[in-house]
């Protein structure tokens, strides 16, 4: 703790926090994605676009964590006056931060897109389908542009990590303002995707306890929205050139938190069949994850003998209480020792 003249900065570092948060927010969603794939592929024998998108999202997030880890070893999270003692390290930190920003944006976009595609498979009302497609298309356009603009701010992108290379660049406030817009829009979409399941569930003929459980399980992305708000506050660090190795650390940390929460929230609704198998005492009424509103008459008979269906639109059951509930895939009844074929009548929209 030497202090020779009050001007020098303390030799503190955010590098351990950067590494710890990055890997925690990568490994936790990785576990949930693996569990999701176990349920979908092994238990249900199905694989959808939303599952593939979730895999791509977690791949980008792990890449982001790895890039940030290397950057932290080279000086990310330390004050600039310390890092610039080794100019080569400073250039590499700047390059790795740019790569990391793009990976974080893509991981976040894919995680939310995965959940939106999952919702597309269960909504039946036209306005909900239109809303979800609007969210998917606009979210991907805006965020892909943001990921590209990280490197397109200068005619020669190398200037971004090596100022010794001359190049014409945008004024710094342009990219900062665009990033603020992207952060705010991304957070708003988190809340839209988190609240939409409540609209789907709340008008159904279900017990309030069932409605609440289903809606909460489908709405955990609201925590990603909260993290997005905090991240947006830190986005002003993008224009902080005086001490960027220090100022960027909180922004990158909160980007990892948002990404991890978004991917985790997108995977949780698929895990209910696994929980039912782990806790067989759960009643038949309580395992249903996703409910369907009333639909026009159109009959289709499913063979449910092995707990599988020939379609991925869902499975509906009507109980003695008159409560109508549904799940993405049916669950094999526990304790059955004989093969049994159950014909279930399901009504659904063919969609336009």
Coordinates of C-alpha atoms in Angstrom, one line a residue:
X1 CA 0.0 0.0 0.0
X2 CA 2.5 2.6 -1.0
X3 CA 1.3 6.1 -1.5
X4 CA 3.8 8.4 -2.8
X5 CA 2.0 11.6 -3.6
X6 CA -1.8 11.3 -3.4
X7 CA -2.2 11.2 -7.2
X8 CA -1.4 7.5 -7.7
X9 CA -4.3 5.0 -7.7
X10 CA -4.4 2.1 -5.3
X11 CA -3.2 -1.2 -6.8
X12 CA -6.6 -2.8 -6.5
X13 CA -8.0 -5.1 -9.1
X14 CA -11.5 -6.3 -10.2
X15 CA -9.9 -9.2 -12.1
X16 CA -10.9 -11.9 -9.6
X17 CA -14.5 -10.7 -9.6
X18 CA -14.5 -10.7 -13.4
X19 CA -13.3 -14.2 -13.6
X20 CA -15.6 -15.5 -10.8
X21 CA -18.8 -13.9 -12.1
X22 CA -18.0 -14.9 -15.7
X23 CA -17.5 -18.6 -15.0
X24 CA -20.4 -18.8 -12.5
X25 CA -22.8 -17.2 -15.0
X26 CA -21.6 -19.6 -17.6
X27 CA -21.5 -22.9 -15.7
X28 CA -24.9 -22.4 -14.1
X29 CA -26.8 -22.0 -17.4
X30 CA -24.6 -24.7 -18.9
X31 CA -26.0 -27.2 -16.3
X32 CA -29.6 -26.1 -17.1
X33 CA -29.0 -26.4 -20.8
X34 CA -27.6 -30.0 -20.3
X35 CA -30.7 -30.9 -18.2
X36 CA -33.0 -29.4 -20.8
X37 CA -31.4 -31.5 -23.5
X38 CA -31.6 -34.6 -21.3
X39 CA -35.4 -34.0 -20.9
X40 CA -36.0 -33.1 -24.5
X41 CA -33.8 -35.7 -26.3
X42 CA -33.5 -38.6 -23.8
X43 CA -36.9 -38.4 -22.0
X44 CA -39.1 -37.0 -24.7
X45 CA -37.2 -37.9 -27.9
X46 CA -37.8 -34.5 -29.5
X47 CA -35.5 -31.6 -30.5
X48 CA -36.7 -28.2 -31.5
X49 CA -35.3 -25.0 -32.9
X50 CA -35.5 -23.5 -29.4
X51 CA -33.1 -26.2 -28.1
X52 CA -30.6 -25.6 -30.9
X53 CA -30.7 -21.9 -30.3
X54 CA -30.1 -22.5 -26.6
X55 CA -27.0 -24.6 -27.4
X56 CA -25.6 -21.8 -29.6
X57 CA -26.4 -19.3 -26.8
X58 CA -24.5 -21.2 -24.1
X59 CA -21.6 -21.7 -26.6
X60 CA -21.3 -17.9 -27.1
X61 CA -21.5 -17.3 -23.4
X62 CA -18.7 -19.8 -22.6
X63 CA -16.6 -18.1 -25.3
X64 CA -17.3 -14.8 -23.7
X65 CA -16.2 -16.1 -20.3
X66 CA -13.0 -17.5 -21.8
X67 CA -12.1 -14.3 -23.6
X68 CA -12.9 -12.2 -20.5
X69 CA -10.7 -14.5 -18.4
X70 CA -7.7 -14.0 -20.6
X71 CA -8.3 -10.3 -20.7
X72 CA -8.5 -10.2 -16.9
X73 CA -5.1 -12.0 -16.7
X74 CA -3.7 -9.3 -19.0
X75 CA -5.1 -6.3 -17.1
X76 CA -8.9 -6.0 -17.4
X77 CA -10.2 -4.8 -14.1
X78 CA -7.0 -3.0 -13.2
X79 CA -6.5 0.8 -13.5
X80 CA -5.1 1.9 -16.9
X81 CA -2.0 3.5 -15.4
X82 CA -1.0 0.0 -14.2
X83 CA -1.8 -1.9 -17.4
X84 CA -0.2 0.6 -19.8
X85 CA 3.2 -0.2 -18.3
X86 CA 3.0 -3.1 -20.7
X87 CA 1.7 -1.6 -24.0
X88 CA 1.3 -5.1 -25.6
X89 CA -1.0 -6.2 -22.8
X90 CA -3.0 -3.0 -23.2
X91 CA -3.6 -3.7 -26.9
X92 CA -4.6 -7.3 -26.2
X93 CA -7.0 -6.3 -23.5
X94 CA -8.7 -3.8 -25.8
X95 CA -9.0 -6.4 -28.6
X96 CA -10.3 -9.1 -26.2
X97 CA -12.9 -6.7 -24.7
X98 CA -14.2 -5.9 -28.2
X99 CA -14.5 -9.6 -29.0
X100 CA -16.1 -10.2 -25.6
X101 CA -18.7 -7.4 -26.1
X102 CA -19.8 -9.0 -29.4
X103 CA -20.0 -12.5 -27.9
X104 CA -22.1 -11.2 -25.0
X105 CA -24.5 -9.4 -27.3
X106 CA -25.0 -12.6 -29.4
X107 CA -25.4 -14.9 -26.4
X108 CA -28.0 -12.6 -24.9
X109 CA -29.9 -12.4 -28.2
X110 CA -29.9 -16.1 -28.7
X111 CA -31.0 -16.9 -25.1
X112 CA -34.0 -14.7 -25.4
X113 CA -34.8 -15.9 -28.9
X114 CA -34.8 -19.5 -27.6
X115 CA -37.5 -18.6 -25.1
X116 CA -39.5 -16.7 -27.6
X117 CA -39.5 -19.7 -30.0
X118 CA -40.6 -21.9 -27.1
X119 CA -43.5 -19.6 -26.5
X120 CA -44.4 -19.6 -30.3
X121 CA -44.9 -23.4 -29.9
X122 CA -47.6 -22.9 -27.3
X123 CA -49.5 -19.7 -28.0
X124 CA -52.6 -19.9 -30.2
X125 CA -53.9 -16.4 -30.3
X126 CA -52.9 -14.5 -33.4
X127 CA -51.9 -11.3 -31.7
X128 CA -49.5 -13.2 -29.4
X129 CA -47.9 -14.9 -32.5
X130 CA -47.5 -11.5 -34.2
X131 CA -46.0 -10.0 -31.0
X132 CA -43.5 -12.8 -30.6
X133 CA -42.4 -12.6 -34.2
X134 CA -42.0 -8.9 -33.8
X135 CA -39.8 -9.4 -30.7
X136 CA -37.7 -12.1 -32.4
X137 CA -37.1 -10.1 -35.6
X138 CA -36.5 -6.7 -34.1
X139 CA -34.4 -8.1 -31.2
X140 CA -32.1 -9.9 -33.6
X141 CA -31.8 -7.0 -36.0
X142 CA -30.9 -4.5 -33.3
X143 CA -28.5 -6.7 -31.4
X144 CA -26.7 -8.0 -34.5
X145 CA -26.2 -4.4 -35.6
X146 CA -24.8 -3.7 -32.1
X147 CA -22.4 -6.7 -32.3
X148 CA -21.2 -5.5 -35.7
X149 CA -20.9 -1.9 -34.7
X150 CA -18.4 -2.9 -32.1
X151 CA -15.9 -3.4 -34.9
X152 CA -17.3 -1.0 -37.5
X153 CA -16.8 2.3 -35.6
X154 CA -13.6 2.9 -37.5
X155 CA -12.6 2.5 -41.1
X156 CA -9.7 0.5 -39.9
X157 CA -11.0 -1.6 -37.0
X158 CA -7.4 -2.2 -35.7
X159 CA -7.5 1.4 -34.4
X160 CA -10.0 0.3 -31.8
X161 CA -7.4 -1.7 -29.9
X162 CA -4.2 -0.1 -31.2
X163 CA -4.5 3.7 -31.3
X164 CA -1.1 3.9 -33.0
X165 CA -2.8 2.8 -36.2
X166 CA -4.5 5.9 -37.7
X167 CA -8.1 5.7 -38.8
X168 CA -11.2 7.8 -39.1
X169 CA -13.8 6.8 -36.5
X170 CA -17.3 7.7 -35.4
X171 CA -17.6 10.2 -32.5
X172 CA -17.6 8.0 -29.3
X173 CA -21.0 9.2 -28.2
X174 CA -22.7 7.7 -31.3
X175 CA -21.9 4.1 -30.4
X176 CA -22.6 4.8 -26.7
X177 CA -26.1 6.2 -27.5
X178 CA -26.9 3.3 -29.8
X179 CA -25.7 0.9 -27.1
X180 CA -27.9 2.6 -24.5
X181 CA -30.9 2.2 -26.9
X182 CA -30.1 -1.5 -27.4
X183 CA -29.7 -2.1 -23.7
X184 CA -33.0 -0.4 -22.9
X185 CA -34.8 -2.2 -25.7
X186 CA -33.3 -5.6 -24.7
X187 CA -34.5 -5.0 -21.1
X188 CA -38.0 -4.1 -22.3
X189 CA -38.2 -7.3 -24.3
X190 CA -37.2 -9.3 -21.2
X191 CA -40.2 -7.9 -19.4
X192 CA -42.5 -8.6 -22.5
X193 CA -41.4 -12.2 -22.6
X194 CA -41.7 -12.6 -18.9
X195 CA -45.2 -11.1 -18.7
X196 CA -46.7 -12.8 -21.8
X197 CA -47.1 -16.2 -20.0
X198 CA -49.3 -14.6 -17.4
X199 CA -51.6 -13.5 -20.2
X200 CA -51.7 -17.0 -21.6
X201 CA -52.3 -18.7 -18.2
X202 CA -54.5 -16.4 -16.2
X203 CA -57.8 -16.7 -18.1
X204 CA -57.7 -20.5 -18.1
X205 CA -59.9 -22.9 -16.1
X206 CA -57.2 -23.8 -13.6
X207 CA -56.8 -23.5 -9.9
X208 CA -55.1 -20.2 -8.8
X209 CA -52.3 -22.2 -7.3
X210 CA -51.7 -23.9 -10.6
X211 CA -51.9 -20.7 -12.5
X212 CA -49.4 -19.0 -10.2
X213 CA -46.9 -21.9 -10.5
X214 CA -47.0 -22.1 -14.2
X215 CA -46.8 -18.3 -14.7
X216 CA -43.9 -17.9 -12.3
X217 CA -42.0 -20.8 -13.9
X218 CA -42.4 -19.2 -17.3
X219 CA -41.6 -15.7 -16.2
X220 CA -38.1 -16.0 -14.6
X221 CA -36.7 -14.0 -17.4
X222 CA -37.8 -10.9 -15.5
X223 CA -34.5 -11.3 -13.5
X224 CA -32.6 -11.0 -16.8
X225 CA -34.6 -7.8 -17.4
X226 CA -33.5 -6.4 -14.0
X227 CA -29.8 -7.3 -14.8
X228 CA -30.2 -5.6 -18.2
X229 CA -31.3 -2.3 -16.5
X230 CA -28.2 -2.4 -14.3
X231 CA -26.0 -3.2 -17.4
X232 CA -27.5 -0.3 -19.3
X233 CA -26.5 2.1 -16.4
X234 CA -22.9 0.9 -16.9
X235 CA -23.0 1.4 -20.7
X236 CA -21.7 4.9 -20.3
X237 CA -18.3 3.2 -19.7
X238 CA -18.1 2.6 -23.4
X239 CA -17.0 6.2 -23.9
X240 CA -14.7 6.3 -20.9
X241 CA -11.3 6.3 -22.5
X242 CA -9.3 7.7 -19.5
X243 CA -9.5 4.4 -17.5
X244 CA -11.3 1.9 -19.7
X245 CA -9.6 -1.2 -18.3
X246 CA -11.2 -0.4 -15.0
X247 CA -14.4 1.2 -16.1
X248 CA -15.4 -1.7 -18.5
X249 CA -15.2 -4.4 -15.9
X250 CA -18.6 -3.7 -14.3
X251 CA -20.3 -3.5 -17.7
X252 CA -18.8 -6.8 -18.8
X253 CA -19.8 -8.4 -15.5
X254 CA -23.4 -7.3 -15.7
X255 CA -23.6 -8.4 -19.3
X256 CA -22.6 -11.9 -18.2
X257 CA -25.2 -11.9 -15.5
X258 CA -27.9 -10.9 -18.0
X259 CA -26.8 -13.5 -20.4
X260 CA -26.7 -16.3 -17.8
X261 CA -30.1 -15.5 -16.4
X262 CA -31.7 -15.2 -19.8
X263 CA -30.4 -18.7 -20.9
X264 CA -31.3 -20.3 -17.6
X265 CA -34.8 -18.8 -17.6
X266 CA -35.3 -20.1 -21.2
X267 CA -34.4 -23.7 -20.1
X268 CA -36.3 -23.9 -16.8
X269 CA -39.8 -24.5 -18.2
X270 CA -38.5 -27.7 -20.0
X271 CA -37.3 -29.3 -16.8
X272 CA -40.7 -30.1 -15.2
X273 CA -40.8 -33.7 -16.4
X274 CA -37.4 -34.3 -14.8
X275 CA -38.6 -32.8 -11.5
X276 CA -41.7 -35.0 -11.7
X277 CA -39.5 -38.1 -12.1
X278 CA -37.3 -37.0 -9.2
X279 CA -40.2 -36.3 -7.0
X280 CA -42.8 -39.0 -7.9
X281 CA -45.1 -37.9 -5.0
X282 CA -46.0 -34.8 -7.1
X283 CA -49.7 -35.0 -8.1
X284 CA -50.8 -35.3 -11.7
X285 CA -52.3 -31.8 -11.5
X286 CA -49.1 -30.1 -10.4
X287 CA -46.7 -31.3 -13.1
X288 CA -48.4 -29.5 -15.9
X289 CA -46.2 -26.6 -17.1
X290 CA -47.9 -24.9 -20.0
X291 CA -51.6 -24.3 -20.3
X292 CA -53.6 -23.7 -23.5
X293 CA -56.6 -21.5 -24.1
X294 CA -59.8 -22.7 -25.7
X295 CA -59.4 -23.6 -29.3
X296 CA -61.8 -24.1 -32.2
X297 CA -63.0 -27.7 -32.8
X298 CA -60.6 -29.9 -34.6
X299 CA -59.8 -33.4 -33.3
X300 CA -56.6 -35.3 -33.3
X301 CA -55.9 -38.6 -31.5
X302 CA -52.5 -39.2 -30.0
X303 CA -51.0 -42.6 -29.0
X304 CA -49.6 -41.9 -25.5
X305 CA -48.6 -45.5 -24.7
X306 CA -44.9 -44.7 -24.3
X307 CA -45.3 -41.1 -23.0
X308 CA -44.6 -39.8 -26.5
X309 CA -46.7 -37.9 -29.0
X310 CA -46.4 -37.6 -32.8
X311 CA -46.5 -33.8 -32.6
X312 CA -44.7 -31.2 -30.5
X313 CA -47.7 -28.8 -29.9
X314 CA -48.5 -30.2 -26.5
X315 CA -50.6 -32.6 -24.5
X316 CA -53.8 -31.7 -22.8
X317 CA -55.7 -33.4 -20.0
X318 CA -59.1 -32.7 -18.5
X319 CA -59.4 -33.7 -14.8
X320 CA -62.5 -34.5 -12.8
X321 CA -62.5 -31.0 -11.3
X322 CA -62.9 -29.5 -14.8
X323 CA -59.4 -27.9 -14.6
X324 CA -57.9 -28.0 -18.1
X325 CA -54.1 -28.0 -18.1
X326 CA -51.3 -28.9 -20.5
X327 CA -47.6 -29.6 -20.9
X328 CA -45.2 -29.5 -23.8
X329 CA -44.7 -33.2 -23.7
X330 CA -46.7 -35.8 -21.7
X331 CA -45.1 -37.6 -18.8
X332 CA -44.9 -41.3 -18.3
X333 CA -47.0 -42.3 -15.3
X334 CA -44.9 -43.5 -12.4
X335 CA -45.3 -47.1 -11.2
X336 CA -46.8 -48.5 -14.4
X337 CA -45.6 -52.0 -15.1
X338 CA -47.8 -52.8 -18.1
X339 CA -48.1 -51.1 -21.5
X340 CA -51.2 -49.0 -21.7
X341 CA -52.6 -47.0 -24.6
X342 CA -54.5 -43.9 -23.7
X343 CA -56.3 -42.0 -26.4
X344 CA -56.5 -38.3 -25.6
X345 CA -58.6 -35.9 -27.6
X346 CA -56.9 -32.6 -28.3
X347 CA -58.1 -29.5 -30.1
X348 CA -55.7 -27.1 -31.6
X349 CA -55.3 -24.4 -34.3
X350 CA -53.5 -25.4 -37.5
X351 CA -52.2 -21.8 -37.5
X352 CA -52.1 -19.4 -40.4

